[in-house]
CSV table of C-alpha atoms in Angstrom, one decimal:
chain,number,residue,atom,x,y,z
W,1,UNK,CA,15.0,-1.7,15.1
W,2,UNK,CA,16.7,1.0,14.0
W,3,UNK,CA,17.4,0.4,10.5
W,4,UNK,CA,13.5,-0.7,10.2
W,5,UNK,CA,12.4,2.4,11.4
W,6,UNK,CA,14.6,4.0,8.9
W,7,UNK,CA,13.6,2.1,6.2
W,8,UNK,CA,9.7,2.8,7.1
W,9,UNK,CA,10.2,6.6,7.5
W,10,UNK,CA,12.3,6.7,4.3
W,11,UNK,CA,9.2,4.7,2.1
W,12,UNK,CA,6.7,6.9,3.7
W,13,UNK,CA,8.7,10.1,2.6
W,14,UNK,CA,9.2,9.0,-0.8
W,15,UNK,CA,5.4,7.7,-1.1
W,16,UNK,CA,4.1,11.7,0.4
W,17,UNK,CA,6.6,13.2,-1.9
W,18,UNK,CA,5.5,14.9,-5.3
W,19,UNK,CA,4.2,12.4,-7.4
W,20,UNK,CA,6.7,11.5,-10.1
W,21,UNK,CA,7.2,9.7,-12.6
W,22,UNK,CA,9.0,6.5,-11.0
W,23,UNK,CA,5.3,5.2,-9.5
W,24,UNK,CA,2.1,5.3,-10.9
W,25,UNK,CA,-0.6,6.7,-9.5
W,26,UNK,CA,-3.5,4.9,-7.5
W,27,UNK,CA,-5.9,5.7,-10.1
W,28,UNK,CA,-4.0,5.1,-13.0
W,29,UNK,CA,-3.3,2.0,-11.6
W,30,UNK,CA,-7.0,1.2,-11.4
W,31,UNK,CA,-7.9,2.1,-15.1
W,32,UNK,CA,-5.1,1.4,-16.8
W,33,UNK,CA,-3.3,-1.9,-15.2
W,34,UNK,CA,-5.1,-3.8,-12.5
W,35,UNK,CA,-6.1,-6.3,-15.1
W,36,UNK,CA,-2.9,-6.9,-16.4
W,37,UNK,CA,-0.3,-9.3,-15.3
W,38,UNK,CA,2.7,-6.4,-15.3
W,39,UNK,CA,0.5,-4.4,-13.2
W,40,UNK,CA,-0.9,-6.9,-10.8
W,41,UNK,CA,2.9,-8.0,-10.1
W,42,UNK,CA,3.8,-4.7,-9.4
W,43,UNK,CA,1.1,-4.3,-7.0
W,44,UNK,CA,2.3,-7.7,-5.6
W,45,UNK,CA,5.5,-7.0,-5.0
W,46,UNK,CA,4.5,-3.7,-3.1
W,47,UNK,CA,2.1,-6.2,-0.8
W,48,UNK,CA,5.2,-8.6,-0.6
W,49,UNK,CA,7.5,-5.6,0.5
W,50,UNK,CA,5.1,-4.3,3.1
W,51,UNK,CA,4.7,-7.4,4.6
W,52,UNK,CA,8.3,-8.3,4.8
W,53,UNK,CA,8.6,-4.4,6.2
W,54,UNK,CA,6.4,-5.5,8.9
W,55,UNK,CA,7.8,-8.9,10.0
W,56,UNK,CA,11.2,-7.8,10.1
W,57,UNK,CA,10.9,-7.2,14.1
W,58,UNK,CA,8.5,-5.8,16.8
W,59,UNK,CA,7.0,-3.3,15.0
W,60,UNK,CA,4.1,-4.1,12.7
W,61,UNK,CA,3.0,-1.5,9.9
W,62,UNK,CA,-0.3,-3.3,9.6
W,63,UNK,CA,-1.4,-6.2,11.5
W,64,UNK,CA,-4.0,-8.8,9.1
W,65,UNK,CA,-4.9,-12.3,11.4
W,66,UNK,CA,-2.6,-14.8,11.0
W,67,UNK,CA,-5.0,-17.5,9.4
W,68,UNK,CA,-5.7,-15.0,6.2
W,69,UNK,CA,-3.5,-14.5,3.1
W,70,UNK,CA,-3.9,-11.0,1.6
W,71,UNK,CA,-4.8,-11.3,-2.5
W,72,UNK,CA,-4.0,-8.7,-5.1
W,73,UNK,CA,-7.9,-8.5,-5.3
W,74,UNK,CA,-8.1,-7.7,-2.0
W,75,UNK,CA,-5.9,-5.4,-2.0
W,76,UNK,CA,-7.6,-3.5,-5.4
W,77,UNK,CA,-10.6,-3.4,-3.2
W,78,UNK,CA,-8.6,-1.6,-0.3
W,79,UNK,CA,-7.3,0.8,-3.0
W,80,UNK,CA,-10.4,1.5,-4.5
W,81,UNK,CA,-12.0,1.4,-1.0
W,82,UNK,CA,-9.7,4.4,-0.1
W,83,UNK,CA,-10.1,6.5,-3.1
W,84,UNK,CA,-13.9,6.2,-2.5
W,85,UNK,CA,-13.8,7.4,0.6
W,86,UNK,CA,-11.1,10.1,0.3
W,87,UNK,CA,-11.0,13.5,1.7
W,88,UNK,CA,-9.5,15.1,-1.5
W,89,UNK,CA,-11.2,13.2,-4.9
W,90,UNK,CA,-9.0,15.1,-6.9
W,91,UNK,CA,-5.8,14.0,-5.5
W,92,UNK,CA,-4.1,11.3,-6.7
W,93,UNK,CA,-1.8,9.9,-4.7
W,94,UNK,CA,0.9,6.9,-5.8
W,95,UNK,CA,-0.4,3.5,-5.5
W,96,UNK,CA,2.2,2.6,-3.3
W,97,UNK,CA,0.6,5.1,-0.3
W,98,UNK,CA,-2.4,4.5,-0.9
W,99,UNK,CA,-2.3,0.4,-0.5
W,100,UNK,CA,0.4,1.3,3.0
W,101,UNK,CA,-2.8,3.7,4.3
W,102,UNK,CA,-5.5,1.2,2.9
W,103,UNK,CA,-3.7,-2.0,4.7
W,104,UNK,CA,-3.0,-0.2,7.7
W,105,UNK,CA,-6.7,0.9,7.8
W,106,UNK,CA,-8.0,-2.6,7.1
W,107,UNK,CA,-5.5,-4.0,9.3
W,108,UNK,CA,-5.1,-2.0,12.5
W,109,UNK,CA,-2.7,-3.3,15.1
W,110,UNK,CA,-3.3,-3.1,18.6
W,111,UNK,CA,-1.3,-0.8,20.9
């Protein structure tokens, strides 16, 4: 549990860091390679990581039903659904915070 937590808090501090360049940003991402295979398996493997993140014991970063499989499509929408709605339009924020906040959004778990 503690190594999980750990591991959370570390990907959330890196993600609210200064964007660098080790991670694209959420809009770059969006014009630039959400229609291409490298970039669509990058934004996999984030999915894949957060999930695994989330299974690896009691507590849950985001909490989708059980009978659903999330698809990188969806999870463009839930990026695009975030910028849209942003407090700051300017900012851009990496893609990997912004899919954790959008998929905890869409996904809330109960307390």
């Amino acid at each position: 549990m503690m190594f999980r937590t750990f591991v959370l808090a570390a990907c959330v501090f890196a993600a609210s860091a200064a964007p660098s360049q080790a991670e694209m940003t959420a809009r770059e991402f969006l014009t630039q390679h959400s229609n291409s295979q490298n970039g669509r398996a990058f934004l996999a493997g984030l999915s894949v990581a957060y999930g695994w993140i989330g299974a690896s014991g009691n507590t849950k970063i985001f909490c989708p039903p059980e009978s659903i499989s999330i698809t990188i499509d969806q999870n463009i929408e839930l990026i695009k659904r975030y910028l849209a709605t942003a407090p700051d339009p300017d900012k851009d924020d990496p893609l990997g915070l912004i899919l954790l906040v959008g998929l905890r959004s869409a996904f809330p778990c109960k307390k």
